[in-house]
Coordinates of C-alpha atoms in Angstrom, one line a residue:
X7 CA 68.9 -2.8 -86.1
X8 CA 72.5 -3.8 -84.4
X9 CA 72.8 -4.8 -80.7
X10 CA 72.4 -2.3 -78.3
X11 CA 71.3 -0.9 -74.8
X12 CA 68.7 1.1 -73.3
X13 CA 68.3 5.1 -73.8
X14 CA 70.9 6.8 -76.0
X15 CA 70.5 9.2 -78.8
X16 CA 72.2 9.7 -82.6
X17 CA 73.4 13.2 -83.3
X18 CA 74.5 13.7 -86.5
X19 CA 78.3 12.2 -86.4
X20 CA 79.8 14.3 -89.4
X21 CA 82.4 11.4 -89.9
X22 CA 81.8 11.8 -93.5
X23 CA 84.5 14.3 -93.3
X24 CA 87.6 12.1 -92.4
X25 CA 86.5 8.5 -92.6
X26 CA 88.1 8.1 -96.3
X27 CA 91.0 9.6 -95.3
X28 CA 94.1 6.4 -94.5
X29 CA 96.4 7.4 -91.8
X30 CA 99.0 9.6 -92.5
X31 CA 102.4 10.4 -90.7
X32 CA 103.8 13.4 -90.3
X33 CA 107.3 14.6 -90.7
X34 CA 108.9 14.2 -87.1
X35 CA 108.4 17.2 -84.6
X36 CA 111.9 19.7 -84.0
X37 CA 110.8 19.2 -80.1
X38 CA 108.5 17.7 -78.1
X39 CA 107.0 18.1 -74.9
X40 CA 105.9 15.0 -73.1
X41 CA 104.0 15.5 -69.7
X42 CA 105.0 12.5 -66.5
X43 CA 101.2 12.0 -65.8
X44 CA 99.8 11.2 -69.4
X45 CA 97.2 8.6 -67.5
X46 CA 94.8 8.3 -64.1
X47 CA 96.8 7.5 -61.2
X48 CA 100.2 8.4 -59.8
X49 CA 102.2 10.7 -62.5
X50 CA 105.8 9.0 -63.0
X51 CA 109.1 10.3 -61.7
X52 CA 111.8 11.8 -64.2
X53 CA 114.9 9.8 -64.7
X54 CA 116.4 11.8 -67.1
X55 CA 118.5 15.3 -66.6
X56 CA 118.8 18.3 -68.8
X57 CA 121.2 17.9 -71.2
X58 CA 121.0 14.1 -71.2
X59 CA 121.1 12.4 -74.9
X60 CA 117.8 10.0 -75.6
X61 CA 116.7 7.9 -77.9
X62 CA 113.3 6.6 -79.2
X63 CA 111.5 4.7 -77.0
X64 CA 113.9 5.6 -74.3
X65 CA 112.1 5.5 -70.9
X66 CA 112.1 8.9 -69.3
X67 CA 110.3 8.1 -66.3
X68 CA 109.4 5.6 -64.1
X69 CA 106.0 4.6 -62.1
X70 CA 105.4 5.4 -58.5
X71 CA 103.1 3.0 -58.2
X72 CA 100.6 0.2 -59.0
X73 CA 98.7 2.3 -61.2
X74 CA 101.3 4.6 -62.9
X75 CA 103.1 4.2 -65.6
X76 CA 106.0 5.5 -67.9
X77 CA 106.8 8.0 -70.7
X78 CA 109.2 7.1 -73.5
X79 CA 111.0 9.6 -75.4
X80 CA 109.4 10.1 -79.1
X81 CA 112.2 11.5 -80.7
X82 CA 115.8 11.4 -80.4
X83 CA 117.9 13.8 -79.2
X84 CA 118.8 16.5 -76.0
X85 CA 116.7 17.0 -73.1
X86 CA 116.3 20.8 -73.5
X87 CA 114.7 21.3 -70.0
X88 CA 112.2 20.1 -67.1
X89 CA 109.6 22.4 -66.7
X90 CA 106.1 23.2 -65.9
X91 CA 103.8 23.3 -69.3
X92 CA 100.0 23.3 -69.7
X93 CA 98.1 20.4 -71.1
X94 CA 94.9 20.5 -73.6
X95 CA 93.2 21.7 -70.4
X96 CA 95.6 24.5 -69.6
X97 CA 96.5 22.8 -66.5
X98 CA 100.2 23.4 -65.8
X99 CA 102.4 19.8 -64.9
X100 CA 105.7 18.7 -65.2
X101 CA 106.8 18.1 -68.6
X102 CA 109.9 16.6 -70.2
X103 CA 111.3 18.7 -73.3
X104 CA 113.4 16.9 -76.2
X105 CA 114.9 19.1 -78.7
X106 CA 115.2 16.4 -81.9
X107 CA 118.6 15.8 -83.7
X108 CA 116.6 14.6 -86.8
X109 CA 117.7 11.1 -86.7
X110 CA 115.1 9.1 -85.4
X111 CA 117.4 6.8 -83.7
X112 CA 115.9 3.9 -81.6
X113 CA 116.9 2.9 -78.4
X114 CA 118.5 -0.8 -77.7
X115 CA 116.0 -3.0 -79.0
X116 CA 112.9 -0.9 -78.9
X117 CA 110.6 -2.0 -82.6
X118 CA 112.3 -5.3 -83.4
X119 CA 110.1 -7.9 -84.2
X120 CA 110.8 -11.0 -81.1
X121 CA 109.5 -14.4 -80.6
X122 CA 107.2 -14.1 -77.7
X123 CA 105.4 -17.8 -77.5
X124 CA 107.8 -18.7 -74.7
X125 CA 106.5 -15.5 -72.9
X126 CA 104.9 -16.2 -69.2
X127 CA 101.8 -14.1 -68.6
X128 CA 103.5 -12.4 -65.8
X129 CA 106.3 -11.2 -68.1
X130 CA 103.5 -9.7 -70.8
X131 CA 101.8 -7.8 -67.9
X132 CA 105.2 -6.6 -67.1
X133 CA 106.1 -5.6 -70.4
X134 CA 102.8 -3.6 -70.5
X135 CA 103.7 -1.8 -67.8
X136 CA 106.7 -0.7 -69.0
X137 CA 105.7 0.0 -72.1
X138 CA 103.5 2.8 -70.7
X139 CA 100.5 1.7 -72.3
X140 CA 97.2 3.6 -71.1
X141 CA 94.0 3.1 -72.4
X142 CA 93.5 4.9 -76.3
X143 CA 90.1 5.3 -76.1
X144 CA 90.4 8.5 -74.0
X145 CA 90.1 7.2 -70.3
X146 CA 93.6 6.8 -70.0
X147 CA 93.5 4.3 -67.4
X148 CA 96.9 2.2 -67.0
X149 CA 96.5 -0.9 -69.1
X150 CA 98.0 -3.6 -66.5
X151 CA 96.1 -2.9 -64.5
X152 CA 92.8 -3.8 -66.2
X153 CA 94.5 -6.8 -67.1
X154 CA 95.2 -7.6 -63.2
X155 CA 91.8 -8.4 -62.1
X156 CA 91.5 -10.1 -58.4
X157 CA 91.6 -14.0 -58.2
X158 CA 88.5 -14.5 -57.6
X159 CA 87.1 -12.6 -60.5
X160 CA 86.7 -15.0 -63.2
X161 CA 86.8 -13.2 -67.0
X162 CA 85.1 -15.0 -69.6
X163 CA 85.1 -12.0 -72.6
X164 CA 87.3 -9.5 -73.4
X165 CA 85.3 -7.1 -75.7
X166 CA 87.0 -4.6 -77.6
X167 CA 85.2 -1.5 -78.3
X168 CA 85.8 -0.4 -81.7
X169 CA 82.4 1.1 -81.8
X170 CA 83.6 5.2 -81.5
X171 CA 80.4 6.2 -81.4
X172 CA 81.9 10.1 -80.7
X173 CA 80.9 12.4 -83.7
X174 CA 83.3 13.4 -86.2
X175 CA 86.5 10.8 -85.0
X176 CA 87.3 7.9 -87.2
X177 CA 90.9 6.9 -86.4
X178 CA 90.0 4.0 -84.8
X179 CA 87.4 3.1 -87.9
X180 CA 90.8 3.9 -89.9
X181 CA 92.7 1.9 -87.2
X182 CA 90.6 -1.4 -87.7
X183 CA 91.0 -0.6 -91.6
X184 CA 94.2 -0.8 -92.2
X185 CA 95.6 -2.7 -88.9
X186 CA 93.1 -5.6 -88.3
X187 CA 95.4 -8.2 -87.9
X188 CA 97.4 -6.4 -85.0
X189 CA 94.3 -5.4 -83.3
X190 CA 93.1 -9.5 -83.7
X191 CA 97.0 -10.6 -81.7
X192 CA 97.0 -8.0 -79.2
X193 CA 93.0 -9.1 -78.2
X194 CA 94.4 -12.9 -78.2
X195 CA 97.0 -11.4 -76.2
X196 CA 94.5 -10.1 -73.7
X197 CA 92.4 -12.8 -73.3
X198 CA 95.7 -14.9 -72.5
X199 CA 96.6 -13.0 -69.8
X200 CA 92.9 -12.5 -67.9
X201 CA 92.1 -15.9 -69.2
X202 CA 89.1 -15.4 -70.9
X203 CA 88.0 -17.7 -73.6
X204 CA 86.3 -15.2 -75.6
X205 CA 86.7 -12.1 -77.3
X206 CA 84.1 -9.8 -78.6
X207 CA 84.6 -6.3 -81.3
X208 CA 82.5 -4.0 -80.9
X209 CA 82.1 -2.0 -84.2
X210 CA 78.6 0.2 -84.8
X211 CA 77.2 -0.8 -88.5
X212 CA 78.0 2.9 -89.8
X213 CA 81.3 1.1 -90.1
X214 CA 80.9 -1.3 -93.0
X215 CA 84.5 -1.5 -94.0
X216 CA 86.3 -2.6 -91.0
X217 CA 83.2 -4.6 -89.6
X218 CA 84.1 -6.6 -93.0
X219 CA 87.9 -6.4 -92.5
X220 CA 87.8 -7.2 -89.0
X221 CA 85.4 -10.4 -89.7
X222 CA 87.6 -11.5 -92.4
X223 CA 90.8 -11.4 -89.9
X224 CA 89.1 -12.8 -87.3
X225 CA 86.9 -15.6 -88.7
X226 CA 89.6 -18.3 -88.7
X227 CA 89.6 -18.1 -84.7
X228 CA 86.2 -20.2 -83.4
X229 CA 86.6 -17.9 -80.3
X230 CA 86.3 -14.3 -81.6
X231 CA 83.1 -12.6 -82.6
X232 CA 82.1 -9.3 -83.9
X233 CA 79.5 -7.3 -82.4
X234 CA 77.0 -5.1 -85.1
X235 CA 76.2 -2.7 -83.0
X236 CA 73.5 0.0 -83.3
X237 CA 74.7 3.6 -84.5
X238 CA 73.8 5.5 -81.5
X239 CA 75.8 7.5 -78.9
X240 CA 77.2 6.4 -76.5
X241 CA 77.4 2.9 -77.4
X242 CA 81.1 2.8 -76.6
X243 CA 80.3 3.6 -73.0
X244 CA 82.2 0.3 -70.9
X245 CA 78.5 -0.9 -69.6
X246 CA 76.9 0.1 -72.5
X247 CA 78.8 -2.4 -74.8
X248 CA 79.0 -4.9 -72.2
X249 CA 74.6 -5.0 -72.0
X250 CA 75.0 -5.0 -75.9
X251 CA 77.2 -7.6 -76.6
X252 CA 76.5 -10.0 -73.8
X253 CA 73.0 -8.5 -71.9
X254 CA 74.9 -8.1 -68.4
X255 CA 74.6 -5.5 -66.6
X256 CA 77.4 -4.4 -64.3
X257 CA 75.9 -3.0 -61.0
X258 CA 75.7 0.7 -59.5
X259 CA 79.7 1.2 -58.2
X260 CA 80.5 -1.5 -59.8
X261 CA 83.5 -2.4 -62.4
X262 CA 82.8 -4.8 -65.8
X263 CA 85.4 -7.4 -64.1
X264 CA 82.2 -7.7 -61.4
X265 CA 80.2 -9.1 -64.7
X266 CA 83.0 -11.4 -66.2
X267 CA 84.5 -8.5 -68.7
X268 CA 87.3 -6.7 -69.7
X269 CA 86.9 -3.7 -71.8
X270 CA 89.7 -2.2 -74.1
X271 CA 89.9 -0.5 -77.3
X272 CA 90.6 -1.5 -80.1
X273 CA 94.0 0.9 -80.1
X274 CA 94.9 -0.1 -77.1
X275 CA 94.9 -4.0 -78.3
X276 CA 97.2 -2.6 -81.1
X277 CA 99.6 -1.2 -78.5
X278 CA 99.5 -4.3 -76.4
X279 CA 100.5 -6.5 -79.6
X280 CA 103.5 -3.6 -80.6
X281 CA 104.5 -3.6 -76.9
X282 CA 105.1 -7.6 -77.1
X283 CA 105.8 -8.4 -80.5
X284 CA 107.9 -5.2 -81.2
X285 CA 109.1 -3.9 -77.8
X286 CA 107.3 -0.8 -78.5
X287 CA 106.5 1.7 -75.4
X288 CA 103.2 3.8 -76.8
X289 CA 105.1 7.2 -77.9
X290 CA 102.9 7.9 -80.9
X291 CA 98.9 7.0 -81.7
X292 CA 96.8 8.2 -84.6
X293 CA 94.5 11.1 -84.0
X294 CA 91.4 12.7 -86.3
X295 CA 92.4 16.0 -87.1
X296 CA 88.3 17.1 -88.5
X297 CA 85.4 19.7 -88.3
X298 CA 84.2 22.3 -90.6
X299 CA 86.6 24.3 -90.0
X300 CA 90.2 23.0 -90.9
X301 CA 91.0 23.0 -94.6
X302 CA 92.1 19.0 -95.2
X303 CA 90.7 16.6 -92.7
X304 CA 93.2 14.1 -91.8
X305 CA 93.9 10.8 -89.5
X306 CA 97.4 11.7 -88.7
X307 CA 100.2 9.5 -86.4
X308 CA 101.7 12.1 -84.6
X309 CA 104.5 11.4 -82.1
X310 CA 103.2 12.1 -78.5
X311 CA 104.5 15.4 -77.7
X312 CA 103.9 17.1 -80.6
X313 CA 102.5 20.6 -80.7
X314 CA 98.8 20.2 -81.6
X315 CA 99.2 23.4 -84.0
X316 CA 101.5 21.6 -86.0
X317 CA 98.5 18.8 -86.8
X318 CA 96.7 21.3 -87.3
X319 CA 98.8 22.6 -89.8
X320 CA 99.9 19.8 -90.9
X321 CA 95.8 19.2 -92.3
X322 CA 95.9 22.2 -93.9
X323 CA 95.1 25.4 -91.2
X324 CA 92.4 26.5 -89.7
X325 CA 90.0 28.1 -91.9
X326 CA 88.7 32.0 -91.4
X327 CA 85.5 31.2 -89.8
X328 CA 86.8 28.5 -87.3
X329 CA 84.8 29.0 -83.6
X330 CA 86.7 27.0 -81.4
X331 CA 88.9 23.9 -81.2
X332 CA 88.2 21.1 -78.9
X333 CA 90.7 18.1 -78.0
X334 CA 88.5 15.0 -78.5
X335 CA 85.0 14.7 -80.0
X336 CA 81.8 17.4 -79.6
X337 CA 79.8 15.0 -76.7
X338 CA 83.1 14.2 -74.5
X339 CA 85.7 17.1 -75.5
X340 CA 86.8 20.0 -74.0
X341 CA 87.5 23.1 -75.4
X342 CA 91.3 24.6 -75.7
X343 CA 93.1 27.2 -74.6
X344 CA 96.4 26.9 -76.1
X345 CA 97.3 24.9 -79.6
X346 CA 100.7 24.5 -78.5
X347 CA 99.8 22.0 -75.8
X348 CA 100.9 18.4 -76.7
X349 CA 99.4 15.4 -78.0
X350 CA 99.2 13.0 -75.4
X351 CA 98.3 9.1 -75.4
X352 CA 94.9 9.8 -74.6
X353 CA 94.3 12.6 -77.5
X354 CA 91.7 10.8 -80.0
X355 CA 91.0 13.7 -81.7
X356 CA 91.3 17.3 -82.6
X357 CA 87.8 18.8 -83.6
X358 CA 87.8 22.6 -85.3
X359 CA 84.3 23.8 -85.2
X360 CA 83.0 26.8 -87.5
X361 CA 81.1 29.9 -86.3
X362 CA 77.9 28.7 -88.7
X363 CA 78.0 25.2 -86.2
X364 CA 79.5 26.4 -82.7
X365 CA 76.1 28.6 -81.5
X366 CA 76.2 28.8 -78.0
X367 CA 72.7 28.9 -76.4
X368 CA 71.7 30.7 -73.3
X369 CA 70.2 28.3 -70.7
X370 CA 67.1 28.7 -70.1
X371 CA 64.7 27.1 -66.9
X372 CA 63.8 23.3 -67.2
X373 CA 60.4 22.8 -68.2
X374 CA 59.6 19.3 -67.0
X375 CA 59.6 17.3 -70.7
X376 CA 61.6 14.6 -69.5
X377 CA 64.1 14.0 -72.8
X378 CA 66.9 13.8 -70.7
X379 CA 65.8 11.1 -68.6
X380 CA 64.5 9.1 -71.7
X381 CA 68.0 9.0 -73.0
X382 CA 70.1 9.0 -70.0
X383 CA 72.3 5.5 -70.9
X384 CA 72.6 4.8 -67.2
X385 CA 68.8 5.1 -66.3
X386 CA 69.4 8.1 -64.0
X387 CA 67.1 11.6 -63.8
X388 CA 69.7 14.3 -64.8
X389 CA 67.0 17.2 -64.9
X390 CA 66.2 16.6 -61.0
X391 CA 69.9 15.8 -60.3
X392 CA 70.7 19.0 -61.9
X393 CA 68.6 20.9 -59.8
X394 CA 69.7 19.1 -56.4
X395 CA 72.9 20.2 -57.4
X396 CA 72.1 24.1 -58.0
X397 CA 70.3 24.3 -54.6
X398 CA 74.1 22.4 -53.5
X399 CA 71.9 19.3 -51.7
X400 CA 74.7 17.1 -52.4
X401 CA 73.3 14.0 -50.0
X402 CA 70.0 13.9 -52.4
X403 CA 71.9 13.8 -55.7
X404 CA 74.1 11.0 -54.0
X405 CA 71.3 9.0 -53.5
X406 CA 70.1 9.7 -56.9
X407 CA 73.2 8.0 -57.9
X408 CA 75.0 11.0 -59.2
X409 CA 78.4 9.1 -59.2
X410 CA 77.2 6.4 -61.4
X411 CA 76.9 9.4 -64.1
X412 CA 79.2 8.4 -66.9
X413 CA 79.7 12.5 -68.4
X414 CA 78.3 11.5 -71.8
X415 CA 76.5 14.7 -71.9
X416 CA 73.5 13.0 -74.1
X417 CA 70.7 14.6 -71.5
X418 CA 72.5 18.0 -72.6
X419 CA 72.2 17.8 -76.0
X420 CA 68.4 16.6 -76.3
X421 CA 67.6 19.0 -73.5
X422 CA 65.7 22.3 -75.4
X423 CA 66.3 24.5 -72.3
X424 CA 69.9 23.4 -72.7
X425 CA 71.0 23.5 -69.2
X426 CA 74.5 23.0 -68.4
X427 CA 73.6 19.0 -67.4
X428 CA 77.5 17.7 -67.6
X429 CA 78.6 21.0 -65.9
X430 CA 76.4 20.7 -62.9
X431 CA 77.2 17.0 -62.6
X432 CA 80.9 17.3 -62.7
X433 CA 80.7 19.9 -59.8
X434 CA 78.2 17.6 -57.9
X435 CA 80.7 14.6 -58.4
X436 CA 83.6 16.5 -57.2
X437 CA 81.2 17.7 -53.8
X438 CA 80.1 14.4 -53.2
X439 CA 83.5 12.7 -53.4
X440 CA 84.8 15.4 -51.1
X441 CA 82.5 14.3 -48.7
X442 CA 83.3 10.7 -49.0
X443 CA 86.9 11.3 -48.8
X444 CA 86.3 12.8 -45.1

């Protein structure tokens, strides 16, 4: 038994399928697509024209705000137009598109090692910023920002979560691998600039490797630990690995900086170290390219922008029987419309489910057995909730503390009516906040 917190549930993970497999870079993309608003928050304004020349890590935007943040070119070469494209989603936004001359050229100073020691923490946050670094672990949340907490919010721990309890992903498993001592200097980096005097890793123990790797890189600094955690979803949740690790629990409404805790992942520490040590903007991040269905599961570094078909071809194709294919993991992804949409720098994973696994059940009444509140992680009563929210009595399922509802999507899977849990909640979140916007 690893630490852990209350309620949760372990659906088979299928990791087996990529977890041996090191990263791998791909050949460099003939032309990218790279959407302004890759985060939560403002989306950034283009400061680029058509026909302008760009380089690597060339900013092509710029923030409009506190919490927004830039894109960086991925490739070099000719803006080829400014135009409206659809995401994973098949939401349409405004997208930058960079035909590639092939020659990888860097811009001024962008991936050169620097001296940083002399660097205030001021200038880091800064740097952060503008290196348009966003949270990897798929909430996309502006990374400066998090490490701006008020005054009078003291941090004691930053804990990194490298616990990706998702089924089938393992980049950052591969990540922690082959990277540790990156991941290591960007969390002494974080703790720097929140001034915290700890840092906690988060790994689950179906992780032996990097839980050893990471130990071994870390054990020479008094202040770092590693947190075993128990293999069971969704352990990676912010106040799930905050009750693990350190037993606090961060209030209803409230944010882990309200317990004394900054959470990151364990990519995003890697980004903050290349953003600092390297003056590296985040225009490339390795995504699991897995399921039953493609022919060679992969962990690829892809250039943000990229096509996700050419991943997908690039681990081999989709085989004949493939169902759907999903941008993340099975628990937290959504299904896609369109395989040319672009990786973006929240895309973890690409997941190709097979006909044999991808059965879609009718849903069917509840019938009262009470799974989903047994392994609801946030202590909440989906099955009622659900049913507040078919009958549209959005003041009840407010009070039932609908909005604390993290979108895990554990009650749906135990459930054996299998109700459409996350589906209801999502649309009784949006009422509810409608109403509190008013």
């Amino acid at each position: 038994m690893g630490y852990t917190f209350k309620g949760g549930y372990h659906p088979p993970d299928g990791k087996s399928l990529s977890e041996s497999c090191t990263i791998e870079e791909m050949a460099l993309p003939k032309v990218v697509a790279i959407h302004l608003s890759q985060h939560i928050g403002a989306p950034s304004k283009a400061i680029v024209s058509i026909g302008d020349e760009v380089k690597v890590g060339q900013p092509l935007s710029e923030p409009t705000g506190f919490v927004s943040i830039p894109v960086h070119s991925s490739v070099s070469g000719k803006v080829k137009a400014i135009a409206k494209i659809p995401d994973s989603n098949g939401v349409k936004s405004d997208a930058i598109i960079i035909e590639s001359d092939g020659n990888d050229t860097f811009f001024d100073g962008v991936n050169i090692k620097k001296d940083y020691s002399s660097m205030t923490i001021e200038e880091m946050r800064k740097k952060i910023s503008e290196s348009g670094i966003a949270g990897m672990g798929g909430a996309r949340f502006p990374t400066h920002v998090k490490l701006s907490p008020p005054k009078e919010k003291k941090i004691s721990h930053v804990i990194l979560n490298g616990v990706e309890c998702e089924p089938y992903l393992t980049a950052d498993d591969r990540l922690m691998q082959e990277s540790p001592e990156t991941i290591i200097e960007g969390l002494l980096l974080m703790m720097k600039i929140t001034g915290a005097e700890n840092g906690i890793i988060g790994i689950e123990k179906n992780k032996p490797k990097a839980i050893s790797i990471i130990k071994k890189a870390s054990e020479k600094y008094g202040n770092i630990a590693v947190c075993e955690c128990e293999v069971k979803y969704p352990q990676g949740g912010e106040k799930q690995l905050i009750y693990a690790a350190l037993r606090r629990e961060v209030p209803s409404g409230g944010l882990p900086m309200d317990v004394g805790v900054v959470v990151s992942n364990v990519g995003t520490a890697h980004a903050v170290y290349e953003a600092i040590a390297l003056n590296k903007p985040m225009y490339e991040r390795i995504v699991t390219v897995t399921g039953e269905a493609i022919n060679n599961p992969k962990n690829i570094k892809a250039r943000i922008g990229t096509p996700i078909s050419q991943l997908v071809e690039f681990a081999g194709g989709l085989k004949e029987d493939i169902f759907k294919v999903v941008n993340g993991g099975p628990m937290m992804g959504a299904a896609m419309s369109d395989l040319e949409s672009p990786v973006h720098k929240g895309t973890s994973g690409i997941l190709c489910i097979s006909k044999a696994s991808g059965k879609i059940m009718e849903e069917q009444p509840c019938i009262s057995c009470g799974k989903c509140v047994s392994v609801c992680p946030m202590k909440l009563v989906p099955s009622t909730m659900a049913t507040f929210v078919q009958y549209e009595k959005y003041d009840e399922v407010h009070k039932m503390g609908i909005l604390d509802c993290i979108s895990c999507g554990t009650c749906a899977y135990v459930c054996p009516s299998k109700r459409n849990l996350v589906q209801y909640f999502m649309r009784g979140k949006g009422e509810v906040m409608k109403k509190l916007r008013k």
